């Protein structure tokens, strides 16, 4: 992830997240020196009202949103994350992974 370090040095507002903490420690924060959060923490869980504080009405502030382990994110959580993503952010999965919970494995390119 050296390219993320270059983008951060150029002032790109990066947000890094993953569905669980081990992915954060091993793959993201250590590799990029940019703090990564769990998706739930990034979306700011609302314990009183349920759901998340981040969404259409309060989008995330970023130029680039990097999500590791996307195949491990369920549909509802990914929907909440995409609602909270700024309009300029577009989904991209280099490896075209299918969600792991479907048990289908990676898509053929």
mmCIF file with all atom_site columns, C-alpha atoms in Angstrom:
data_model
loop_
_atom_site.group_PDB
_atom_site.id
_atom_site.type_symbol
_atom_site.label_atom_id
_atom_site.label_alt_id
_atom_site.label_comp_id
_atom_site.label_asym_id
_atom_site.label_entity_id
_atom_site.label_seq_id
_atom_site.pdbx_PDB_ins_code
_atom_site.Cartn_x
_atom_site.Cartn_y
_atom_site.Cartn_z
_atom_site.occupancy
_atom_site.B_iso_or_equiv
_atom_site.pdbx_formal_charge
_atom_site.auth_seq_id
_atom_site.auth_comp_id
_atom_site.auth_asym_id
_atom_site.auth_atom_id
_atom_site.pdbx_PDB_model_num
ATOM 1   C CA . UNK A 1 1   ? 0.000   0.000   0.000   1.00 0.00 ? 1   UNK A CA 1
ATOM 2   C CA . UNK A 1 2   ? 2.811   2.460   -0.714  1.00 0.00 ? 2   UNK A CA 1
ATOM 3   C CA . UNK A 1 3   ? 0.504   4.332   -3.098  1.00 0.00 ? 3   UNK A CA 1
ATOM 4   C CA . UNK A 1 4   ? -1.749  5.220   -0.139  1.00 0.00 ? 4   UNK A CA 1
ATOM 5   C CA . UNK A 1 5   ? 1.229   6.749   1.659   1.00 0.00 ? 5   UNK A CA 1
ATOM 6   C CA . UNK A 1 6   ? 1.929   8.878   -1.415  1.00 0.00 ? 6   UNK A CA 1
ATOM 7   C CA . UNK A 1 7   ? -1.704  10.011  -1.617  1.00 0.00 ? 7   UNK A CA 1
ATOM 8   C CA . UNK A 1 8   ? -1.724  10.868  2.098   1.00 0.00 ? 8   UNK A CA 1
ATOM 9   C CA . UNK A 1 9   ? 1.505   12.854  1.693   1.00 0.00 ? 9   UNK A CA 1
ATOM 10  C CA . UNK A 1 10  ? -0.120  14.817  -1.147  1.00 0.00 ? 10  UNK A CA 1
ATOM 11  C CA . UNK A 1 11  ? -3.011  15.792  1.110   1.00 0.00 ? 11  UNK A CA 1
ATOM 12  C CA . UNK A 1 12  ? -5.639  13.334  -0.102  1.00 0.00 ? 12  UNK A CA 1
ATOM 13  C CA . UNK A 1 13  ? -8.220  12.850  2.631   1.00 0.00 ? 13  UNK A CA 1
ATOM 14  C CA . UNK A 1 14  ? -8.136  9.066   3.138   1.00 0.00 ? 14  UNK A CA 1
ATOM 15  C CA . UNK A 1 15  ? -10.457 6.900   5.192   1.00 0.00 ? 15  UNK A CA 1
ATOM 16  C CA . UNK A 1 16  ? -9.462  3.291   5.737   1.00 0.00 ? 16  UNK A CA 1
ATOM 17  C CA . UNK A 1 17  ? -11.778 0.669   7.179   1.00 0.00 ? 17  UNK A CA 1
ATOM 18  C CA . UNK A 1 18  ? -12.414 -3.053  7.456   1.00 0.00 ? 18  UNK A CA 1
ATOM 19  C CA . UNK A 1 19  ? -15.138 -5.224  8.964   1.00 0.00 ? 19  UNK A CA 1
ATOM 20  C CA . UNK A 1 20  ? -12.940 -6.447  11.834  1.00 0.00 ? 20  UNK A CA 1
ATOM 21  C CA . UNK A 1 21  ? -9.943  -5.371  13.913  1.00 0.00 ? 21  UNK A CA 1
ATOM 22  C CA . UNK A 1 22  ? -7.389  -8.021  12.855  1.00 0.00 ? 22  UNK A CA 1
ATOM 23  C CA . UNK A 1 23  ? -7.608  -6.814  9.242   1.00 0.00 ? 23  UNK A CA 1
ATOM 24  C CA . UNK A 1 24  ? -7.031  -3.278  10.497  1.00 0.00 ? 24  UNK A CA 1
ATOM 25  C CA . UNK A 1 25  ? -3.879  -4.144  12.418  1.00 0.00 ? 25  UNK A CA 1
ATOM 26  C CA . UNK A 1 26  ? -2.307  -6.499  9.920   1.00 0.00 ? 26  UNK A CA 1
ATOM 27  C CA . UNK A 1 27  ? -3.148  -5.013  6.578   1.00 0.00 ? 27  UNK A CA 1
ATOM 28  C CA . UNK A 1 28  ? -4.000  -1.391  6.846   1.00 0.00 ? 28  UNK A CA 1
ATOM 29  C CA . UNK A 1 29  ? -2.677  0.671   9.717   1.00 0.00 ? 29  UNK A CA 1
ATOM 30  C CA . UNK A 1 30  ? 0.717   -1.043  9.785   1.00 0.00 ? 30  UNK A CA 1
ATOM 31  C CA . UNK A 1 31  ? 1.089   -0.999  5.997   1.00 0.00 ? 31  UNK A CA 1
ATOM 32  C CA . UNK A 1 32  ? 0.049   2.602   5.444   1.00 0.00 ? 32  UNK A CA 1
ATOM 33  C CA . UNK A 1 33  ? 0.749   4.454   8.704   1.00 0.00 ? 33  UNK A CA 1
ATOM 34  C CA . UNK A 1 34  ? -2.798  5.857   8.329   1.00 0.00 ? 34  UNK A CA 1
ATOM 35  C CA . UNK A 1 35  ? -5.259  5.072   11.118  1.00 0.00 ? 35  UNK A CA 1
ATOM 36  C CA . UNK A 1 36  ? -7.906  2.571   10.044  1.00 0.00 ? 36  UNK A CA 1
ATOM 37  C CA . UNK A 1 37  ? -11.242 1.933   11.744  1.00 0.00 ? 37  UNK A CA 1
ATOM 38  C CA . UNK A 1 38  ? -13.834 -0.783  11.747  1.00 0.00 ? 38  UNK A CA 1
ATOM 39  C CA . UNK A 1 39  ? -16.744 -0.013  9.442   1.00 0.00 ? 39  UNK A CA 1
ATOM 40  C CA . UNK A 1 40  ? -19.061 0.268   12.453  1.00 0.00 ? 40  UNK A CA 1
ATOM 41  C CA . UNK A 1 41  ? -16.788 2.812   14.129  1.00 0.00 ? 41  UNK A CA 1
ATOM 42  C CA . UNK A 1 42  ? -16.417 4.778   10.881  1.00 0.00 ? 42  UNK A CA 1
ATOM 43  C CA . UNK A 1 43  ? -20.212 4.948   10.495  1.00 0.00 ? 43  UNK A CA 1
ATOM 44  C CA . UNK A 1 44  ? -20.602 5.934   14.169  1.00 0.00 ? 44  UNK A CA 1
ATOM 45  C CA . UNK A 1 45  ? -23.020 3.410   15.654  1.00 0.00 ? 45  UNK A CA 1
ATOM 46  C CA . UNK A 1 46  ? -26.013 5.089   17.294  1.00 0.00 ? 46  UNK A CA 1
ATOM 47  C CA . UNK A 1 47  ? -26.760 2.966   20.399  1.00 0.00 ? 47  UNK A CA 1
ATOM 48  C CA . UNK A 1 48  ? -29.863 4.952   21.369  1.00 0.00 ? 48  UNK A CA 1
ATOM 49  C CA . UNK A 1 49  ? -31.580 5.195   18.012  1.00 0.00 ? 49  UNK A CA 1
ATOM 50  C CA . UNK A 1 50  ? -30.139 2.096   16.385  1.00 0.00 ? 50  UNK A CA 1
ATOM 51  C CA . UNK A 1 51  ? -28.399 2.234   13.053  1.00 0.00 ? 51  UNK A CA 1
ATOM 52  C CA . UNK A 1 52  ? -25.628 4.703   12.286  1.00 0.00 ? 52  UNK A CA 1
ATOM 53  C CA . UNK A 1 53  ? -25.102 8.443   12.670  1.00 0.00 ? 53  UNK A CA 1
ATOM 54  C CA . UNK A 1 54  ? -23.396 8.647   9.262   1.00 0.00 ? 54  UNK A CA 1
ATOM 55  C CA . UNK A 1 55  ? -25.563 8.413   6.149   1.00 0.00 ? 55  UNK A CA 1
ATOM 56  C CA . UNK A 1 56  ? -27.123 10.483  3.359   1.00 0.00 ? 56  UNK A CA 1
ATOM 57  C CA . UNK A 1 57  ? -27.684 13.447  5.673   1.00 0.00 ? 57  UNK A CA 1
ATOM 58  C CA . UNK A 1 58  ? -24.199 13.260  7.285   1.00 0.00 ? 58  UNK A CA 1
ATOM 59  C CA . UNK A 1 59  ? -21.764 11.747  4.755   1.00 0.00 ? 59  UNK A CA 1
ATOM 60  C CA . UNK A 1 60  ? -18.191 10.731  5.487   1.00 0.00 ? 60  UNK A CA 1
ATOM 61  C CA . UNK A 1 61  ? -15.560 13.368  4.789   1.00 0.00 ? 61  UNK A CA 1
ATOM 62  C CA . UNK A 1 62  ? -13.061 11.783  2.412   1.00 0.00 ? 62  UNK A CA 1
ATOM 63  C CA . UNK A 1 63  ? -11.576 11.879  -1.059  1.00 0.00 ? 63  UNK A CA 1
ATOM 64  C CA . UNK A 1 64  ? -10.802 8.171   -1.048  1.00 0.00 ? 64  UNK A CA 1
ATOM 65  C CA . UNK A 1 65  ? -12.505 5.422   0.965   1.00 0.00 ? 65  UNK A CA 1
ATOM 66  C CA . UNK A 1 66  ? -10.564 2.149   1.199   1.00 0.00 ? 66  UNK A CA 1
ATOM 67  C CA . UNK A 1 67  ? -12.406 -0.910  2.494   1.00 0.00 ? 67  UNK A CA 1
ATOM 68  C CA . UNK A 1 68  ? -10.363 -4.040  3.152   1.00 0.00 ? 68  UNK A CA 1
ATOM 69  C CA . UNK A 1 69  ? -11.946 -7.502  3.312   1.00 0.00 ? 69  UNK A CA 1
ATOM 70  C CA . UNK A 1 70  ? -14.985 -6.361  1.294   1.00 0.00 ? 70  UNK A CA 1
ATOM 71  C CA . UNK A 1 71  ? -16.026 -9.948  0.642   1.00 0.00 ? 71  UNK A CA 1
ATOM 72  C CA . UNK A 1 72  ? -16.612 -10.296 4.398   1.00 0.00 ? 72  UNK A CA 1
ATOM 73  C CA . UNK A 1 73  ? -19.018 -7.333  4.594   1.00 0.00 ? 73  UNK A CA 1
ATOM 74  C CA . UNK A 1 74  ? -22.702 -8.255  4.572   1.00 0.00 ? 74  UNK A CA 1
ATOM 75  C CA . UNK A 1 75  ? -25.153 -6.520  2.260   1.00 0.00 ? 75  UNK A CA 1
ATOM 76  C CA . UNK A 1 76  ? -26.831 -4.375  4.940   1.00 0.00 ? 76  UNK A CA 1
ATOM 77  C CA . UNK A 1 77  ? -23.534 -3.019  6.286   1.00 0.00 ? 77  UNK A CA 1
ATOM 78  C CA . UNK A 1 78  ? -22.227 -2.311  2.777   1.00 0.00 ? 78  UNK A CA 1
ATOM 79  C CA . UNK A 1 79  ? -25.464 -0.508  1.956   1.00 0.00 ? 79  UNK A CA 1
ATOM 80  C CA . UNK A 1 80  ? -25.031 1.702   5.039   1.00 0.00 ? 80  UNK A CA 1
ATOM 81  C CA . UNK A 1 81  ? -21.402 2.383   4.080   1.00 0.00 ? 81  UNK A CA 1
ATOM 82  C CA . UNK A 1 82  ? -22.321 3.337   0.499   1.00 0.00 ? 82  UNK A CA 1
ATOM 83  C CA . UNK A 1 83  ? -25.081 5.655   1.766   1.00 0.00 ? 83  UNK A CA 1
ATOM 84  C CA . UNK A 1 84  ? -22.538 7.403   3.980   1.00 0.00 ? 84  UNK A CA 1
ATOM 85  C CA . UNK A 1 85  ? -19.905 7.656   1.229   1.00 0.00 ? 85  UNK A CA 1
ATOM 86  C CA . UNK A 1 86  ? -19.633 11.041  -0.498  1.00 0.00 ? 86  UNK A CA 1
ATOM 87  C CA . UNK A 1 87  ? -21.148 11.250  -3.995  1.00 0.00 ? 87  UNK A CA 1
ATOM 88  C CA . UNK A 1 88  ? -17.661 11.451  -5.539  1.00 0.00 ? 88  UNK A CA 1
ATOM 89  C CA . UNK A 1 89  ? -16.705 8.014   -4.113  1.00 0.00 ? 89  UNK A CA 1
ATOM 90  C CA . UNK A 1 90  ? -17.403 5.062   -6.422  1.00 0.00 ? 90  UNK A CA 1
ATOM 91  C CA . UNK A 1 91  ? -17.234 1.373   -5.481  1.00 0.00 ? 91  UNK A CA 1
ATOM 92  C CA . UNK A 1 92  ? -14.371 -0.619  -6.969  1.00 0.00 ? 92  UNK A CA 1
ATOM 93  C CA . UNK A 1 93  ? -13.245 -4.149  -6.186  1.00 0.00 ? 93  UNK A CA 1
ATOM 94  C CA . UNK A 1 94  ? -10.041 -5.001  -7.992  1.00 0.00 ? 94  UNK A CA 1
ATOM 95  C CA . UNK A 1 95  ? -10.552 -8.727  -7.531  1.00 0.00 ? 95  UNK A CA 1
ATOM 96  C CA . UNK A 1 96  ? -14.328 -8.785  -8.049  1.00 0.00 ? 96  UNK A CA 1
ATOM 97  C CA . UNK A 1 97  ? -14.979 -10.772 -4.902  1.00 0.00 ? 97  UNK A CA 1
ATOM 98  C CA . UNK A 1 98  ? -18.420 -12.033 -4.109  1.00 0.00 ? 98  UNK A CA 1
ATOM 99  C CA . UNK A 1 99  ? -19.619 -11.795 -0.516  1.00 0.00 ? 99  UNK A CA 1
ATOM 100 C CA . UNK A 1 100 ? -18.172 -14.690 1.494   1.00 0.00 ? 100 UNK A CA 1
ATOM 101 C CA . UNK A 1 101 ? -21.458 -15.377 3.257   1.00 0.00 ? 101 UNK A CA 1
ATOM 102 C CA . UNK A 1 102 ? -22.951 -16.516 -0.082  1.00 0.00 ? 102 UNK A CA 1
ATOM 103 C CA . UNK A 1 103 ? -20.363 -19.315 -0.288  1.00 0.00 ? 103 UNK A CA 1
ATOM 104 C CA . UNK A 1 104 ? -19.753 -18.717 -3.998  1.00 0.00 ? 104 UNK A CA 1
ATOM 105 C CA . UNK A 1 105 ? -16.065 -17.788 -4.001  1.00 0.00 ? 105 UNK A CA 1
ATOM 106 C CA . UNK A 1 106 ? -14.440 -15.175 -6.264  1.00 0.00 ? 106 UNK A CA 1
ATOM 107 C CA . UNK A 1 107 ? -16.088 -14.246 -9.560  1.00 0.00 ? 107 UNK A CA 1
ATOM 108 C CA . UNK A 1 108 ? -14.301 -15.256 -12.739 1.00 0.00 ? 108 UNK A CA 1
ATOM 109 C CA . UNK A 1 109 ? -12.797 -12.315 -14.616 1.00 0.00 ? 109 UNK A CA 1
#
